[in-house]
Coordinates of C-alpha atoms and ligand atoms in Angstrom, one line a residue:
X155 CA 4.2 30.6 4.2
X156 CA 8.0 30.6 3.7
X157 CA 8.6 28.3 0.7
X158 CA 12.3 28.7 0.6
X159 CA 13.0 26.7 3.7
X160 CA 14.0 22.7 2.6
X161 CA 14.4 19.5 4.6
X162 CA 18.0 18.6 5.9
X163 CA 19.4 16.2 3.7
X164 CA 22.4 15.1 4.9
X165 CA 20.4 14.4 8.0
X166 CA 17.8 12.0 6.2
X167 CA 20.3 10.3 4.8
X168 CA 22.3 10.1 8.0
X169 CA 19.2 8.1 9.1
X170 CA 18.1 6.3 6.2
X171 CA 21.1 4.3 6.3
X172 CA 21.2 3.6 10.4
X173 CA 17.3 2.3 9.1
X174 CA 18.4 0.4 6.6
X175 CA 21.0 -1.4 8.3
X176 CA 18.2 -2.8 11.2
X177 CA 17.3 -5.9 9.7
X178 CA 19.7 -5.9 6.7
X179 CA 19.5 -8.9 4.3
X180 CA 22.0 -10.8 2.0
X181 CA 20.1 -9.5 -0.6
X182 CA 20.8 -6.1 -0.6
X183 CA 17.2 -5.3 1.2
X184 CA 15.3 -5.4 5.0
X185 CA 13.8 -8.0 6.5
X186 CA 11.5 -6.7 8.9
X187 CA 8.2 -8.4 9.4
X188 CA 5.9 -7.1 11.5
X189 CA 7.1 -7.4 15.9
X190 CA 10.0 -9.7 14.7
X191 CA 13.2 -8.7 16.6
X192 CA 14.5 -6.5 13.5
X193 CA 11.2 -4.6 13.6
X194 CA 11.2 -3.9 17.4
X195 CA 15.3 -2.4 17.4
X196 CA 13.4 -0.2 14.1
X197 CA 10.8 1.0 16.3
X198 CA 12.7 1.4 19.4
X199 CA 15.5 3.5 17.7
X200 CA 12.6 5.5 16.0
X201 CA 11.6 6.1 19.4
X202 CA 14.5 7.1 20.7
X203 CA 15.6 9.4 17.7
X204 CA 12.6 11.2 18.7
X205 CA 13.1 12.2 21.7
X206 CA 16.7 13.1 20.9
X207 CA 15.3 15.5 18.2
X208 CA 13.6 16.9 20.9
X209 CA 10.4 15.8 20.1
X210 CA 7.1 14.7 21.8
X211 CA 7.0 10.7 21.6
X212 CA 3.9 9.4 21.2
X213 CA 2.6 5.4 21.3
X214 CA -1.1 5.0 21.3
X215 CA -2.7 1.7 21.9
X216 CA -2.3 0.2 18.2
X217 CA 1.2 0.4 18.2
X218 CA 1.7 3.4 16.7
X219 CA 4.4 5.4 17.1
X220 CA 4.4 9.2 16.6
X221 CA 6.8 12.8 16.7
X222 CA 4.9 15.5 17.9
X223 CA 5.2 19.0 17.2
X224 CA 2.7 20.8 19.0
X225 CA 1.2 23.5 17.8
X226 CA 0.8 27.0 20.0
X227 CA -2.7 26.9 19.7
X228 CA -3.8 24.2 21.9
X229 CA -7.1 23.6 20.5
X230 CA -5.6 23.5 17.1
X231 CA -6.1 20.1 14.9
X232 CA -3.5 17.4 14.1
X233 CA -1.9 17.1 10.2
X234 CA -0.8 13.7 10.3
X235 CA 2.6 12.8 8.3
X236 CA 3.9 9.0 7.6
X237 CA 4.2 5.5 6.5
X238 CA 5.1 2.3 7.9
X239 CA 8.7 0.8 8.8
X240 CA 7.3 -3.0 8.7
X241 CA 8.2 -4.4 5.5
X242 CA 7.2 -7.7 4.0
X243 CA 9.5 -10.9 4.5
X244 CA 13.3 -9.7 2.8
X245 CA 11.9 -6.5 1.2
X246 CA 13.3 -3.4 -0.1
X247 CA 14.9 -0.4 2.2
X248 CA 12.6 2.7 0.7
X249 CA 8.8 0.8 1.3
X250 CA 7.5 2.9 4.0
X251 CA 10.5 3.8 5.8
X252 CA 11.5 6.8 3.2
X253 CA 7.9 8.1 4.2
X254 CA 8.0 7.9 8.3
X255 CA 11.8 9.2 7.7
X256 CA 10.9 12.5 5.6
X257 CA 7.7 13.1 7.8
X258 CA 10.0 13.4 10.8
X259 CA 12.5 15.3 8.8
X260 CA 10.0 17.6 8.1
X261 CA 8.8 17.9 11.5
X262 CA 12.5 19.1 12.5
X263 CA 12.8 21.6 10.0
X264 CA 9.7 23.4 11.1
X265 CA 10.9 22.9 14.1
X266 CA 14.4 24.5 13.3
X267 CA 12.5 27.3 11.1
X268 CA 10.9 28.1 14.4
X269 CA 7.8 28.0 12.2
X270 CA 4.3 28.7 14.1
X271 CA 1.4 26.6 12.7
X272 CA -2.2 26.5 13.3
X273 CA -1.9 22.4 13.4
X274 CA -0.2 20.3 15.5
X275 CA 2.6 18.2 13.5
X276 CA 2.4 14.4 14.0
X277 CA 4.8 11.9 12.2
X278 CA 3.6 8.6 12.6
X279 CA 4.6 5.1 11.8
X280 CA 2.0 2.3 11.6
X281 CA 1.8 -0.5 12.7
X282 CA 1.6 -4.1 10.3
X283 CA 1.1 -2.2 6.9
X284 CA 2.2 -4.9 5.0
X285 CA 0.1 -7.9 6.5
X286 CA 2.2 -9.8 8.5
X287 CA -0.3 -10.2 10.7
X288 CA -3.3 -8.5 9.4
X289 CA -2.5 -5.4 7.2
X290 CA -3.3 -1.3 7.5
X291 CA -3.7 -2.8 11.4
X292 CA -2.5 0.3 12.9
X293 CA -3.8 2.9 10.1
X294 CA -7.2 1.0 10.4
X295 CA -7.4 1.3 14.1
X296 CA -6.8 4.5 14.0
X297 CA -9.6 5.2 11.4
X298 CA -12.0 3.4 13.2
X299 CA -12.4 0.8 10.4
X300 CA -11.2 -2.5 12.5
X301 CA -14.1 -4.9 12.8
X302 CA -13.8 -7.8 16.2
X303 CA -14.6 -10.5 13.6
X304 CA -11.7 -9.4 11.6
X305 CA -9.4 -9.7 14.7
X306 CA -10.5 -13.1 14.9
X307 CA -9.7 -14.0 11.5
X308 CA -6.5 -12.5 10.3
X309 CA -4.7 -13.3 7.4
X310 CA -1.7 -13.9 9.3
X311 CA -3.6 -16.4 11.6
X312 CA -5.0 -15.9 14.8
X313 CA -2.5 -17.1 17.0
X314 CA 0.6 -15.3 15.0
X315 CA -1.5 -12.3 15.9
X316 CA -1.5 -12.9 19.8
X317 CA 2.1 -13.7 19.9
X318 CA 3.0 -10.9 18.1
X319 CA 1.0 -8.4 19.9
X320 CA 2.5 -9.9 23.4
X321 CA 5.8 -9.7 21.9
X322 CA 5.4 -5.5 21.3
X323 CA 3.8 -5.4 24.9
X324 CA 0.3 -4.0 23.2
X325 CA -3.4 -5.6 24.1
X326 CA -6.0 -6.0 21.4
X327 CA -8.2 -3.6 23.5
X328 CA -5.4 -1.1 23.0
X329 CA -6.3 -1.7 18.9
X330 CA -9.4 0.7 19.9
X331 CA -8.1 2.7 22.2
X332 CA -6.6 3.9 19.3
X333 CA -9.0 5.3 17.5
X334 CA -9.5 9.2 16.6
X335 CA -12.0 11.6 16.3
X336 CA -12.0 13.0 12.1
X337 CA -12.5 16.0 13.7
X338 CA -9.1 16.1 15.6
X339 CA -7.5 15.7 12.3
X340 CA -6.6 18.5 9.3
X341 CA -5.6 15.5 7.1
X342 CA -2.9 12.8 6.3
X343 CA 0.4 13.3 4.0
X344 CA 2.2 10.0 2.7
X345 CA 5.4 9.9 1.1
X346 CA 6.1 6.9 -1.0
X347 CA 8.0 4.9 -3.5
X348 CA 5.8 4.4 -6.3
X349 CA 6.7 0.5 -6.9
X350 CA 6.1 0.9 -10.3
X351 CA 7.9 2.1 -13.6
X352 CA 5.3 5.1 -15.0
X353 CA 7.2 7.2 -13.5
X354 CA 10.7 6.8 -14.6
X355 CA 9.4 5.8 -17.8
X356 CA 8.0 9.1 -17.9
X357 CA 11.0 10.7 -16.7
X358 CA 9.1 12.6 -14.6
X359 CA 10.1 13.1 -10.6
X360 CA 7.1 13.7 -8.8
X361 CA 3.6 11.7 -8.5
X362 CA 0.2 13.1 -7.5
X363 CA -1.6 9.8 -6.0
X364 CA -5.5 10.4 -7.4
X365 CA -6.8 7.3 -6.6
X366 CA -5.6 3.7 -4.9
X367 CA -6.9 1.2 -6.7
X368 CA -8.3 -1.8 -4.9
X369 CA -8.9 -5.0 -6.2
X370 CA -11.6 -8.0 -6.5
X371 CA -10.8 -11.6 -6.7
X372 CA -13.0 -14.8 -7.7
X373 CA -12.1 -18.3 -8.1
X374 CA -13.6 -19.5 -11.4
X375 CA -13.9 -23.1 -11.7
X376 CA -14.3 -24.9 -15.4
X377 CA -16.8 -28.2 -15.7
X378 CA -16.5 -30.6 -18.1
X379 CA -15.8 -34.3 -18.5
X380 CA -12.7 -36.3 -16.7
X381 CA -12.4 -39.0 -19.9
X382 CA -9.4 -41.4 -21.6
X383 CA -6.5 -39.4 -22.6
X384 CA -6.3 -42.0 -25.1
X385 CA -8.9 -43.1 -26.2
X386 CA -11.7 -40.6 -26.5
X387 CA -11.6 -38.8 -30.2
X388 CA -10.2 -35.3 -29.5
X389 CA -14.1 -33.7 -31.0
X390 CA -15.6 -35.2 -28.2
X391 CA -13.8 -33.9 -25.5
X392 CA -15.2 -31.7 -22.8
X393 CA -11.8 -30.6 -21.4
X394 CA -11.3 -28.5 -18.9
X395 CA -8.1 -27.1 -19.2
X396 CA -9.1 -25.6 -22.6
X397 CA -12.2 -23.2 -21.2
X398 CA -9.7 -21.9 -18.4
X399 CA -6.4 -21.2 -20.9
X400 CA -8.7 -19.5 -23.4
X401 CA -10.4 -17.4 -20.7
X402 CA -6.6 -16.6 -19.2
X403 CA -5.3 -15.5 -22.6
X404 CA -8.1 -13.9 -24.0
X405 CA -8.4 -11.7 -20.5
X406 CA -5.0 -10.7 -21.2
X407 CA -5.8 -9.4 -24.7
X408 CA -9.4 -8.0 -23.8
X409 CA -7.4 -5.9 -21.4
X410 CA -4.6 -4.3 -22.9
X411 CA -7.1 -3.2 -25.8
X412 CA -10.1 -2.4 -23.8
X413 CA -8.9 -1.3 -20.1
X414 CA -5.5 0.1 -20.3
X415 CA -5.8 1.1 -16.9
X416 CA -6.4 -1.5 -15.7
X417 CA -4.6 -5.2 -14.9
X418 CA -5.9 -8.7 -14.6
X419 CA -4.0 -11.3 -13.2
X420 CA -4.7 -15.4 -12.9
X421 CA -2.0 -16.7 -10.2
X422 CA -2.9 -20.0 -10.0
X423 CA -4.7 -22.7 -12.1
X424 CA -5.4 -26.4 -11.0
X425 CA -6.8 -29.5 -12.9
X426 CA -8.2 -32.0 -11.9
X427 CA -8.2 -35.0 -11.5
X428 CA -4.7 -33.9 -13.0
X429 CA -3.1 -36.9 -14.4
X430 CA -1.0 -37.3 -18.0
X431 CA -3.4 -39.9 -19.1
X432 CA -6.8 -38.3 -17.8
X433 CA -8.6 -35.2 -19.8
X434 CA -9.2 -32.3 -17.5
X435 CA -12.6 -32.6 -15.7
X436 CA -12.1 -29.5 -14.4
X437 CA -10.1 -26.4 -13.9
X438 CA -9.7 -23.7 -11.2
X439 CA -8.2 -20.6 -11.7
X440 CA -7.3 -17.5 -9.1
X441 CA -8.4 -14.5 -10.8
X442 CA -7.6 -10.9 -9.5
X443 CA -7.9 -7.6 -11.2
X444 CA -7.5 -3.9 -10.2
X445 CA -9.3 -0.8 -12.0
X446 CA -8.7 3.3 -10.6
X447 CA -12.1 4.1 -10.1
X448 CA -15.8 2.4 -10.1
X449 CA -17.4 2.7 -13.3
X450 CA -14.1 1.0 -14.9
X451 CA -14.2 -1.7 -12.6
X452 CA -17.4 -2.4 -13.0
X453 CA -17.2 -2.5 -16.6
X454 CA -14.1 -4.6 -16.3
X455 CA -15.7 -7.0 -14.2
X456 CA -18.8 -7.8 -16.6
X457 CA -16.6 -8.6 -19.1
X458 CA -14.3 -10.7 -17.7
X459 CA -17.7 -12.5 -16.4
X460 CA -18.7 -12.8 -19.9
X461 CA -15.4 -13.7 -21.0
X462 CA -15.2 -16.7 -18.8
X463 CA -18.7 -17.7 -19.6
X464 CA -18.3 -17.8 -23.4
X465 CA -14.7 -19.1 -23.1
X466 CA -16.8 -22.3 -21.1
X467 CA -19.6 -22.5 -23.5
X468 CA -17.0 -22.7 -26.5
X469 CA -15.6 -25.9 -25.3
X470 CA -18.8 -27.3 -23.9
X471 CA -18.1 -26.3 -20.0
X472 CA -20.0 -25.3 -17.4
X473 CA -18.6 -22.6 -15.4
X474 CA -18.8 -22.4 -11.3
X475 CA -17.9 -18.8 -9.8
X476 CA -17.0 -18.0 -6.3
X477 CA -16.7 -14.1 -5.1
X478 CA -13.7 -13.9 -2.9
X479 CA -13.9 -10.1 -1.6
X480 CA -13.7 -6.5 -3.4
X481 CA -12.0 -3.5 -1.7
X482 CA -13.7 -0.1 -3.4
X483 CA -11.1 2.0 -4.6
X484 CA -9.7 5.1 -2.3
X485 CA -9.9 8.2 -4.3
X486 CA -7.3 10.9 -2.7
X487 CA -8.4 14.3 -1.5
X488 CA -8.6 17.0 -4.1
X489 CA -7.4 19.7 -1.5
X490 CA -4.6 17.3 -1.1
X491 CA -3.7 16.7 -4.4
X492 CA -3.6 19.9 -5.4
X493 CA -1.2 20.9 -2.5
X494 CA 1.5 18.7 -3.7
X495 CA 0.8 19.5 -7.3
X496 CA 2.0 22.8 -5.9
X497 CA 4.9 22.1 -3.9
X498 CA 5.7 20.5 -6.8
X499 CA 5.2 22.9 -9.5
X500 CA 6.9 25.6 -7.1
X501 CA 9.9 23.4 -6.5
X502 CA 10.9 23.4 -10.2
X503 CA 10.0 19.6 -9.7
X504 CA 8.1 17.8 -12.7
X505 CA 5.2 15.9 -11.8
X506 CA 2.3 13.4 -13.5
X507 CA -1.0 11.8 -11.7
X508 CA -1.6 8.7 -11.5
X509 CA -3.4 5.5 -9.5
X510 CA -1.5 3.6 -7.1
X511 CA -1.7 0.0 -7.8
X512 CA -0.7 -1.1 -4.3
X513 CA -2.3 -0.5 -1.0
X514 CA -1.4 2.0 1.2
X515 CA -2.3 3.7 4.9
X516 CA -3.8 6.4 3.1
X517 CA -6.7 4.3 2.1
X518 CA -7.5 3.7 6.1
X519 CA -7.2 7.6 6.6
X520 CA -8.8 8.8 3.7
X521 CA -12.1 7.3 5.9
X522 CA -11.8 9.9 8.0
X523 CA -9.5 13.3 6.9
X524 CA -8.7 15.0 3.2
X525 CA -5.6 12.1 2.3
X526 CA -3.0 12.4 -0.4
X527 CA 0.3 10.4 -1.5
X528 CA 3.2 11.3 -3.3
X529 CA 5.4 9.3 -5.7
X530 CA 9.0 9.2 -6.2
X531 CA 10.2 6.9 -9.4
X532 CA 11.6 3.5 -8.2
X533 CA 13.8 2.6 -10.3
X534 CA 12.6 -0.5 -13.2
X535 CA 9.6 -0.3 -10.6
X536 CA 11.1 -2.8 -8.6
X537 CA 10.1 -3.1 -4.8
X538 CA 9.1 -6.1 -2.0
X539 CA 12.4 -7.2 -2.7
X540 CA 16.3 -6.3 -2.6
X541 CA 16.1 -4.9 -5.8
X542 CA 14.2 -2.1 -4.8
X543 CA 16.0 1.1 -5.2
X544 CA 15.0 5.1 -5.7
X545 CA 18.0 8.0 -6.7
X546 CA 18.7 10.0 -3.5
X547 CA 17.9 13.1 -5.3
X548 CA 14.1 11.7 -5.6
X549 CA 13.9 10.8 -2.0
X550 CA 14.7 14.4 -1.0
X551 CA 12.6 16.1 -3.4
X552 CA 9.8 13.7 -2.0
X553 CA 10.6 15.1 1.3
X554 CA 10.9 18.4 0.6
X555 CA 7.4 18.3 -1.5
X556 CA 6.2 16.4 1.7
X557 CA 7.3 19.6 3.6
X558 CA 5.5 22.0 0.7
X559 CA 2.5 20.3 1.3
X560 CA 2.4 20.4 4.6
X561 CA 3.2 23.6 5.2
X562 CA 0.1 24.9 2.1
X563 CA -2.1 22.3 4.2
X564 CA -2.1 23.6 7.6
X565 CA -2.5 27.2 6.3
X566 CA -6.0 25.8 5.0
Ligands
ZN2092 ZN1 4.6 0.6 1.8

């Protein structure tokens, strides 16, 4: 393995910059939901960038769109490289695109190397990432993992789903078409922002995903008694608002001393009836929270349980809860992790692990192939918005670790 040769960065940035101006906002960002006009003049220059790179361009029946650089040995198996160039409604330049950009930039420096590899090279951009229509929808199909029902049902609506798809000229029988043998694939490479601040707080360049966190939500409802605002003693009160307040505050508290890595969030809260003169009969509350591996989540989710129940029973409530879905949490490929520790360490680059609080395609294909991510700082963690910004110095050292790890995985 050659580890002197390095990505072209003049070249990325030649590109990031055509990218980010497809779909350019006033806000500094890209707004590029999934098969609106902006996307499609993304994915059709992608496209056509390809071949001009002298690449093989690829489409399969999800949408996705691919760079192949085949390998000499026919038979060999495919290292996927990529991201998504979809972003979420006025969203940030780097989210995804950084990742499908560096993948192909590192398919046209082995290319230029005139490197011979035992895998073939795919960079690949899915499709819908960020939900517009469903979410992972193109990474998911190619896993394997999309359900009919689903289809039926997507967060983005049903009909938002068929227009869109008629829009990009795809069929939802194409959706698994697109599926792939795990035994066609060596693996799957994402470079990322990290859309978070551990990492320039740290001051440290590099991250080594370990795990993607997912995330369980519940609505908890408080019970007491609707009663006179004015007239009933403040003793005899069964109010609402007070079990669900205590509960929100004291989750805060219980998790910054008990589950530091974790986070709890309550996005909403409603009482009702919900008058100035009426005391809370009751109180509903959206409650989400994210922990990096199972035994921590489950641990965090009993106690928040018992939080809300005693919160409740303190003021006299009852308290109602509905499950509203878990997703288990992906944990990355050792083999994978420790191939871009490497690049890393043998760039000169500094590097920390860590969990990625968001979701990413790399949960779809760690299903079915070894998966890892790597972190550049974003800078005050900002992202889904304008303000999202990484030093062009990180982006290139997140290609050319990208390219490191490649190249150490399909010598495996
Ligand atoms: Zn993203």
């Amino acid at each position: 393995m050659d580890t002197k040769i390095q990505i072209n960065s003049l070249r990325l940035k030649r590109d990031f910059d055509v990218l980010s101006a497809i779909g350019a906002d006033e806000f500094g960002g890209v707004d590029r939901p999934t098969f609106s006009a902006a996307h499609l003049a993304v994915r059709e220059w992608f496209r056509q960038r390809i071949l001009q790179d002298g690449l093989e361009f690829s489409l399969d029946g999800a949408g996705n769109h691919s760079a192949i650089l085949r390998s000499r040995q026919a038979q060999a198996k495919t290292l996927l490289l990529g991201s998504h160039l979809d972003s979420v409604p006025h969203g940030g330049r780097y989210d995804g695109a950084l990742g499908v950009l560096a993948a192909l930039e590192v398919l046209r420096t082995i290319q230029e190397a005139n490197l011979s590899l035992p895998v073939h090279l795919e960079a690949i951009d899915f499709t819908d990432e960020e939900g517009t229509l469903y979410g992972l929808l193109g990474s998911a199909a190619l896993a394997g993992l999309l359900e009919p029902e689903a289809l039926l049902a997507p967060r983005g609506g049903r009909a938002a789903l068929l227009e869109g798809l008629q829009r990009a000229g795809l069929s939802e029988e194409g959706f698994y078409q697109a599926r792939r043998e795990p035994d066609s694939l060596a693996g799957y490479l994402e470079l990322h922002i990290e859309q978070g601040p551990c990492l320039e707080q740290a001051g440290v360049q590099i991250g080594v995903v370990t795990t993607i966190v997912r995330i369980t939500s519940y609505r908890l409802t408080f019970l007491g008694r609707a009663d006179h605002a004015g007239t009933t003693p403040m003793l005899d009160r069964l109010d609402a608002a007070q079990g669900a307040c205590a509960f929100t505050l004291q989750a805060r508290q219980m998790v910054l001393e008990r589950f530091s890595s974790c986070v709890v969030n309550v996005g909403e809260m409603h009482f009702s009836p919900g008058a100035f003169n009426i005391v809370p009969g009751s109180a509903s509350l959206a409650l989400e929270f994210r922990a990096p591996d199972e035994t921590t989540f489950a641990s965090l989710e009993a106690s928040l349980m018992e939080l809300a129940q005693s919160a409740a029973e303190n003021y006299g409530l009852k308290l109602e809860r509905e499950f509203l879905g878990r997703h288990h949490p992906t944990p990355m490929h050792e083999t994978a992790q420790q191939a871009i520790q490497r690049a890393a360490g043998s760039s000169g680059l500094s590097w920390l692990s860590l969990p990625s609080g968001a979701g990413h395609d790399a949960q779809s294909l760690a299903q079915i192939c070894p998966a890892g991510m790597i972190f550049v700082p974003s800078v005050e963690g900002a992202s889904h918005s304008g303000r999202e910004y990484t030093h062009w110095e990180d982006c290139v050292n997140g290609a050319n670790v990208l390219l490191q790890a490649a190249l150490s995985l399909a010598a495996v």
